[in-house]
Short mmCIF file of C-alpha atoms in Angstrom, two decimals:
data_model
loop_
_atom_site.label_atom_id
_atom_site.label_comp_id
_atom_site.label_asym_id
_atom_site.label_seq_id
_atom_site.Cartn_x
_atom_site.Cartn_y
_atom_site.Cartn_z
CA MET A 149 -85.63 -128.44 146.17
CA PHE A 150 -85.68 -130.31 142.90
CA ASN A 151 -85.45 -134.08 142.87
CA SER A 152 -82.11 -134.92 141.27
CA LYS A 153 -83.48 -137.88 139.27
CA LEU A 154 -86.28 -135.58 137.91
CA VAL A 155 -83.64 -133.09 136.75
CA LEU A 156 -81.42 -135.74 135.13
CA ASP A 157 -84.41 -137.32 133.44
CA SER A 158 -85.36 -133.89 131.96
CA LEU A 159 -81.95 -133.48 130.23
CA TYR A 160 -82.00 -133.33 126.40
CA ASP A 161 -78.90 -135.52 126.18
CA GLY A 162 -78.72 -139.18 127.14
CA LEU A 163 -76.93 -139.78 130.46
CA TYR A 164 -75.89 -142.91 132.34
CA THR A 165 -73.50 -143.76 135.20
CA VAL A 166 -71.44 -146.81 135.88
CA THR A 167 -69.56 -148.28 138.85
CA ARG A 168 -65.76 -148.72 138.84
CA LEU A 169 -66.47 -152.17 137.39
CA ARG A 170 -68.57 -150.56 134.64
CA LYS A 171 -71.91 -151.79 135.92
CA ILE A 172 -74.68 -149.43 134.86
CA ASN A 173 -76.60 -148.00 137.80
CA TYR A 174 -78.45 -145.12 136.21
CA TRP A 175 -80.04 -144.60 132.76
CA ASN A 176 -82.10 -141.39 132.08
CA ARG A 177 -85.09 -140.97 129.88
CA SER A 178 -83.22 -139.34 126.97
CA ALA A 179 -80.90 -142.37 126.91
CA GLU A 180 -84.06 -144.53 126.46
CA THR A 181 -85.23 -142.29 123.57
CA ILE A 182 -81.87 -142.22 121.76
CA THR A 183 -81.10 -145.87 122.09
CA GLY A 184 -84.57 -147.50 122.24
CA TYR A 185 -83.66 -149.41 125.40
CA ARG A 186 -85.58 -148.89 128.64
CA ALA A 187 -83.83 -148.28 131.93
CA ASP A 188 -85.08 -151.62 133.36
CA GLU A 189 -83.45 -153.43 130.44
CA ILE A 190 -80.04 -151.75 130.92
CA SER A 191 -79.65 -151.10 134.63
CA ASN A 192 -77.39 -153.55 136.53
CA LEU A 193 -75.77 -154.78 133.31
CA HIS A 194 -72.06 -154.20 132.77
CA CYS A 195 -71.74 -151.84 129.79
CA TYR A 196 -69.62 -154.40 127.91
CA GLU A 197 -72.18 -157.18 128.31
CA GLY A 198 -75.19 -154.99 127.38
CA PRO A 199 -76.67 -154.47 123.92
CA LEU A 200 -75.09 -151.07 123.11
CA LYS A 201 -71.69 -152.34 122.05
CA HIS A 202 -70.11 -149.04 120.99
CA VAL A 203 -67.87 -149.17 117.87
CA ASP A 204 -65.77 -146.61 116.15
CA SER A 205 -65.80 -145.70 112.49
CA GLU A 206 -63.54 -148.67 111.67
CA GLY A 207 -65.97 -151.09 113.38
CA THR A 208 -63.64 -151.69 116.30
CA ASP A 209 -65.48 -152.99 119.38
CA LEU A 210 -64.71 -150.24 121.93
CA CYS A 211 -65.89 -152.39 124.88
CA GLU A 212 -62.80 -154.53 124.31
CA HIS A 213 -60.40 -151.94 122.87
CA GLY A 214 -60.58 -148.29 123.77
CA CYS A 215 -63.62 -147.94 126.01
CA PRO A 216 -64.16 -144.18 126.75
CA LEU A 217 -65.38 -145.02 130.26
CA THR A 218 -62.31 -147.06 131.11
CA TRP A 219 -60.00 -144.37 129.71
CA ALA A 220 -61.62 -141.66 131.79
CA MET A 221 -61.53 -143.64 135.03
CA THR A 222 -57.94 -144.91 134.43
CA HIS A 223 -56.49 -141.49 133.60
CA ARG A 224 -58.78 -139.59 136.02
CA GLN A 225 -59.61 -137.16 133.22
CA LYS A 226 -62.68 -136.13 131.23
CA HIS A 227 -62.85 -137.70 127.78
CA GLU A 228 -64.75 -137.22 124.50
CA ALA A 229 -65.22 -139.58 121.60
CA ASP A 230 -67.27 -140.03 118.38
CA VAL A 231 -68.76 -143.51 118.51
CA PHE A 232 -71.63 -145.55 117.07
CA LEU A 233 -74.08 -147.16 119.42
CA HIS A 234 -76.38 -150.08 118.65
CA HIS A 235 -80.01 -149.06 118.61
CA ARG A 236 -82.76 -151.43 119.78
CA ASP A 237 -84.14 -151.51 116.16
CA GLY A 238 -80.83 -152.85 114.92
CA HIS A 239 -79.13 -149.88 113.23
CA ARG A 240 -76.08 -147.90 114.32
CA VAL A 241 -76.52 -144.32 115.64
CA PRO A 242 -73.57 -141.92 115.58
CA VAL A 243 -73.23 -140.20 118.96
CA LYS A 244 -70.81 -137.82 120.62
CA VAL A 245 -69.98 -139.20 124.09
CA LYS A 246 -68.58 -137.12 126.97
CA VAL A 247 -67.26 -138.97 130.00
CA ALA A 248 -66.32 -137.74 133.42
CA PRO A 249 -64.83 -139.88 136.25
CA LEU A 250 -66.82 -139.87 139.54
CA TYR A 251 -64.99 -139.62 142.95
CA ASP A 252 -65.85 -140.46 146.52
CA GLU A 253 -65.13 -138.15 149.45
CA THR A 254 -61.56 -139.42 149.70
CA GLY A 255 -60.76 -138.67 146.05
CA GLU A 256 -60.93 -142.30 144.85
CA VAL A 257 -62.52 -143.00 141.49
CA ILE A 258 -65.73 -144.93 142.10
CA GLY A 259 -67.26 -144.78 138.64
CA ALA A 260 -67.98 -142.55 135.70
CA ALA A 261 -70.80 -140.63 134.06
CA GLU A 262 -71.30 -140.58 130.35
CA SER A 263 -73.56 -138.20 128.43
CA PHE A 264 -74.33 -138.70 124.74
CA ALA A 265 -76.31 -137.04 121.94
CA ASP A 266 -77.26 -137.99 118.43
CA ASN A 267 -74.41 -136.79 116.16
CA THR A 268 -75.98 -137.61 112.76
CA VAL A 269 -76.06 -134.00 111.48
CA GLN A 270 -72.45 -133.28 112.39
CA MET A 271 -71.19 -136.56 110.95
CA LEU A 272 -72.94 -135.81 107.68
CA ALA A 273 -71.36 -132.35 107.47
CA LEU A 274 -67.91 -133.81 108.20
CA GLU A 275 -68.38 -136.46 105.54
CA ARG A 276 -69.37 -133.87 102.98
CA LEU A 277 -66.25 -131.78 103.85
CA ALA A 278 -64.06 -134.85 103.40
CA GLU A 279 -65.60 -135.67 100.07
CA LEU A 280 -65.17 -132.13 98.75
CA GLU A 281 -61.64 -131.92 100.00
CA ALA A 282 -60.69 -135.20 98.31
CA ALA A 283 -62.19 -134.03 95.00
CA ALA A 284 -60.50 -130.61 95.19
CA LEU A 285 -63.86 -128.99 95.44
CA LEU A 286 -63.28 -127.24 98.79
CA ASP A 287 -62.24 -123.58 99.07
CA PRO A 288 -59.00 -123.68 101.18
CA LEU A 289 -59.65 -120.42 103.03
CA THR A 290 -63.15 -121.06 104.26
CA CYS A 291 -63.48 -124.86 104.01
CA LEU A 292 -66.79 -124.34 102.16
CA ALA A 293 -67.55 -125.57 98.66
CA ASN A 294 -65.90 -123.79 95.81
CA LYS A 295 -67.64 -122.28 92.78
CA THR A 296 -67.01 -125.24 90.64
CA TYR A 297 -68.87 -127.58 93.03
CA LEU A 298 -71.76 -125.09 93.46
CA GLU A 299 -72.24 -124.89 89.70
CA SER A 300 -72.20 -128.68 89.25
CA GLN A 301 -74.72 -129.10 92.07
CA SER A 302 -77.06 -126.52 90.66
CA GLN A 303 -76.88 -128.30 87.35
CA ARG A 304 -77.92 -131.54 89.12
CA TYR A 305 -80.89 -129.79 90.67
CA LEU A 306 -81.90 -128.36 87.29
CA ARG A 307 -81.87 -131.83 85.76
CA GLU A 308 -83.98 -133.19 88.55
CA MET A 309 -86.54 -130.39 88.07
CA VAL A 310 -87.27 -131.79 84.64
CA ARG A 311 -88.47 -135.03 86.28
CA GLN A 312 -90.22 -133.69 89.32
CA PRO A 313 -90.84 -130.34 91.12
CA LYS A 314 -88.01 -129.19 93.35
CA HIS A 315 -87.95 -125.97 95.27
CA ILE A 316 -84.32 -124.73 95.58
CA GLY A 317 -83.41 -121.26 96.76
CA VAL A 318 -80.22 -119.53 95.70
CA MET A 319 -78.73 -117.07 98.20
CA VAL A 320 -75.86 -114.59 97.83
CA ILE A 321 -74.30 -113.17 100.99
CA GLU A 322 -71.85 -110.35 100.48
CA ILE A 323 -69.73 -108.70 103.13
CA ASP A 324 -70.45 -105.01 103.01
CA ASP A 325 -67.67 -102.62 102.05
CA TYR A 326 -65.27 -105.52 101.45
CA GLU A 327 -62.86 -103.35 99.49
CA ALA A 328 -62.63 -100.83 102.37
CA LEU A 329 -61.96 -103.73 104.72
CA CYS A 330 -59.18 -104.92 102.48
CA GLU A 331 -57.57 -101.46 102.63
CA ARG A 332 -58.02 -101.20 106.40
CA LEU A 333 -57.07 -104.71 107.56
CA GLU A 334 -53.94 -106.76 107.13
CA VAL A 335 -54.37 -109.86 104.98
CA GLU A 336 -54.26 -112.24 108.00
CA ALA A 337 -56.96 -110.22 109.86
CA ARG A 338 -59.12 -110.01 106.74
CA ASN A 339 -58.88 -113.71 106.08
CA ARG A 340 -59.73 -114.44 109.73
CA LEU A 341 -62.92 -112.31 109.40
CA VAL A 342 -63.90 -114.12 106.28
CA GLN A 343 -63.37 -117.43 108.09
CA VAL A 344 -65.62 -116.26 111.00
CA VAL A 345 -68.38 -115.47 108.51
CA ALA A 346 -67.92 -118.94 106.85
CA GLU A 347 -68.01 -120.77 110.14
CA THR A 348 -71.16 -118.92 111.22
CA ILE A 349 -72.86 -119.91 107.94
CA ARG A 350 -71.67 -123.55 108.13
CA SER A 351 -72.65 -123.94 111.80
CA ASN A 352 -76.11 -122.57 111.28
CA SER A 353 -77.11 -124.28 107.97
CA ARG A 354 -79.29 -127.36 107.53
CA PRO A 355 -77.57 -130.62 106.48
CA LEU A 356 -78.92 -130.52 102.86
CA ASP A 357 -78.13 -126.89 102.28
CA LEU A 358 -74.81 -126.13 100.48
CA PHE A 359 -72.80 -122.93 100.83
CA GLY A 360 -69.67 -121.95 98.99
CA TYR A 361 -67.13 -119.11 98.83
CA VAL A 362 -67.01 -117.84 95.28
CA ASP A 363 -65.34 -114.43 95.26
CA ASP A 364 -63.73 -111.80 97.52
CA GLY A 365 -66.22 -111.45 100.45
CA CYS A 366 -68.97 -113.23 98.53
CA PHE A 367 -70.74 -116.50 99.59
CA VAL A 368 -73.44 -118.38 97.58
CA GLY A 369 -75.81 -120.95 98.99
CA LEU A 370 -78.15 -123.55 97.51
CA ILE A 371 -81.02 -123.86 99.94
CA HIS A 372 -82.96 -127.10 99.70
CA ASP A 373 -86.80 -127.39 99.73
CA VAL A 374 -87.82 -123.82 100.56
CA THR A 375 -90.41 -121.27 99.50
CA SER A 376 -89.57 -117.55 98.96
CA ASN A 377 -90.73 -116.70 102.43
CA GLN A 378 -88.64 -119.47 103.97
CA LEU A 379 -85.58 -118.40 101.96
CA TYR A 380 -86.09 -114.84 103.34
CA THR A 381 -86.23 -116.27 106.85
CA VAL A 382 -83.03 -118.23 106.33
CA GLY A 383 -81.37 -115.08 104.98
CA ARG A 384 -82.45 -112.94 107.97
CA LYS A 385 -81.29 -115.52 110.44
CA LEU A 386 -77.81 -115.79 108.82
CA ALA A 387 -77.42 -112.05 108.46
CA ALA A 388 -78.27 -111.50 112.13
CA LEU A 389 -75.87 -114.21 113.35
CA ILE A 390 -73.04 -113.02 111.09
CA GLU A 391 -73.45 -109.38 112.31
CA LYS A 392 -73.30 -110.60 115.94
CA SER A 393 -69.97 -112.34 115.21
CA ASN A 394 -66.62 -110.58 115.44
CA ILE A 395 -62.84 -110.93 115.83
CA LEU A 396 -60.66 -109.10 118.30
CA LEU A 397 -57.80 -107.10 116.80
CA GLY A 398 -55.69 -105.74 119.65
CA ASP A 399 -58.40 -103.98 121.76
CA GLN A 400 -60.77 -103.42 118.83
CA LEU A 401 -63.72 -105.64 117.87
CA VAL A 402 -64.15 -105.97 114.06
CA GLN A 403 -67.50 -107.11 112.75
CA ALA A 404 -68.64 -108.00 109.28
CA LYS A 405 -71.94 -106.59 108.12
CA VAL A 406 -73.57 -108.34 105.23
CA ALA A 407 -76.23 -107.91 102.53
CA VAL A 408 -78.27 -110.98 101.45
CA GLY A 409 -80.09 -111.47 98.16
CA GLY A 410 -82.21 -114.45 97.28
CA ALA A 411 -84.04 -116.00 94.36
CA MET A 412 -85.64 -119.32 93.48
CA LEU A 413 -83.99 -121.62 91.03
CA ARG A 414 -86.22 -122.03 87.93
CA PRO A 415 -86.40 -125.13 85.67
CA ASP A 416 -85.05 -123.05 82.68
CA ASP A 417 -82.37 -121.42 84.81
CA SER A 418 -78.59 -121.50 84.96
CA PHE A 419 -76.49 -120.98 88.05
CA GLN A 420 -75.17 -117.72 86.67
CA ALA A 421 -78.68 -116.36 85.94
CA ALA A 422 -79.97 -117.21 89.36
CA VAL A 423 -76.92 -115.57 91.02
CA ALA A 424 -77.48 -112.47 88.86
CA ARG A 425 -81.08 -112.23 90.09
CA CYS A 426 -79.83 -112.50 93.71
CA GLU A 427 -77.41 -109.64 92.98
CA LYS A 428 -80.39 -107.49 91.85
CA GLN A 429 -81.87 -108.14 95.28
CA LEU A 430 -78.51 -107.04 96.84
CA HIS A 431 -78.96 -103.74 94.98
CA THR A 432 -82.51 -103.42 96.33
CA VAL A 433 -81.19 -104.10 99.88
CA ARG A 434 -78.51 -101.41 99.62
CA GLN A 435 -80.87 -98.89 98.14
CA GLY A 436 -83.42 -99.45 100.85
CA GLY A 437 -81.12 -99.62 103.86
CA GLY A 438 -82.06 -103.15 104.93
CA ASN A 439 -79.93 -106.34 104.81
CA VAL A 440 -82.12 -108.99 103.15
CA ALA A 441 -84.21 -109.12 100.02
CA VAL A 442 -85.63 -112.09 98.15
CA GLU A 443 -87.27 -112.23 94.67
CA LEU A 444 -90.90 -113.18 94.97
CA HIS A 445 -91.80 -116.46 93.43
CA PHE A 446 -95.26 -118.12 93.35
CA PHE A 447 -95.47 -121.89 93.25
CA LYS A 448 -98.05 -123.74 91.22
CA VAL A 449 -100.20 -126.00 93.29
#
């Protein structure tokens, strides 16, 4: 049999438990890594008197107002929250906390367990979405960037290339036979399929990469700091994940197959020219029967 402490210490997420009075009685190794605090510094402290001092995005001290642990124990329900913990080095770390009440054999609440994971990437993505929405630069169907924002961002990259080398890939992802899909599917179903593709792209992109929806069934991405080979790898990954996604219409599964073309942004480029080169790669893909093609580009050392 496995030792339970060994198992809990091996978890990727931070995990700790508290008594009904919120005294910490277990602190795993991932909790040490994420917060910088050792178990012997945290154990036997009440969570509200320890150094973590969770706050929300408004800076509200959750130990005094809105503690997730207290909520879960009081309501006898699981609870999730986005909070900011205080790292040993002094900065705040965004984390997603998930709390579950703990019961004794009679059904009485005797404490709670809280798991937490660094939420920096997700918070950055949400902030970007909010900024784009506020500036009317968000496509309403897919919640990705619109063509206007993609063009302005590519112009920023081109200006930066004048000052220093920057390796930016441009990627076009097109849903195959989109016109046939339009004829076969009702508008609501077609839009849902496009949204599934968009969500797959967003959920599997790196924080600095930017994707947008620019036309019927067509997505364009600006891929940060890549070589041609890496751009090809990104395209293969997204194509595979998209083609493994689907929606259920009645008793029928509907999938979107895609073709992906890629090219590197050049210092003397324009957004339109780079997209046109990607579309040439799409033609190569469709002629050859594959699903991804990237224009070769050799970097100067």
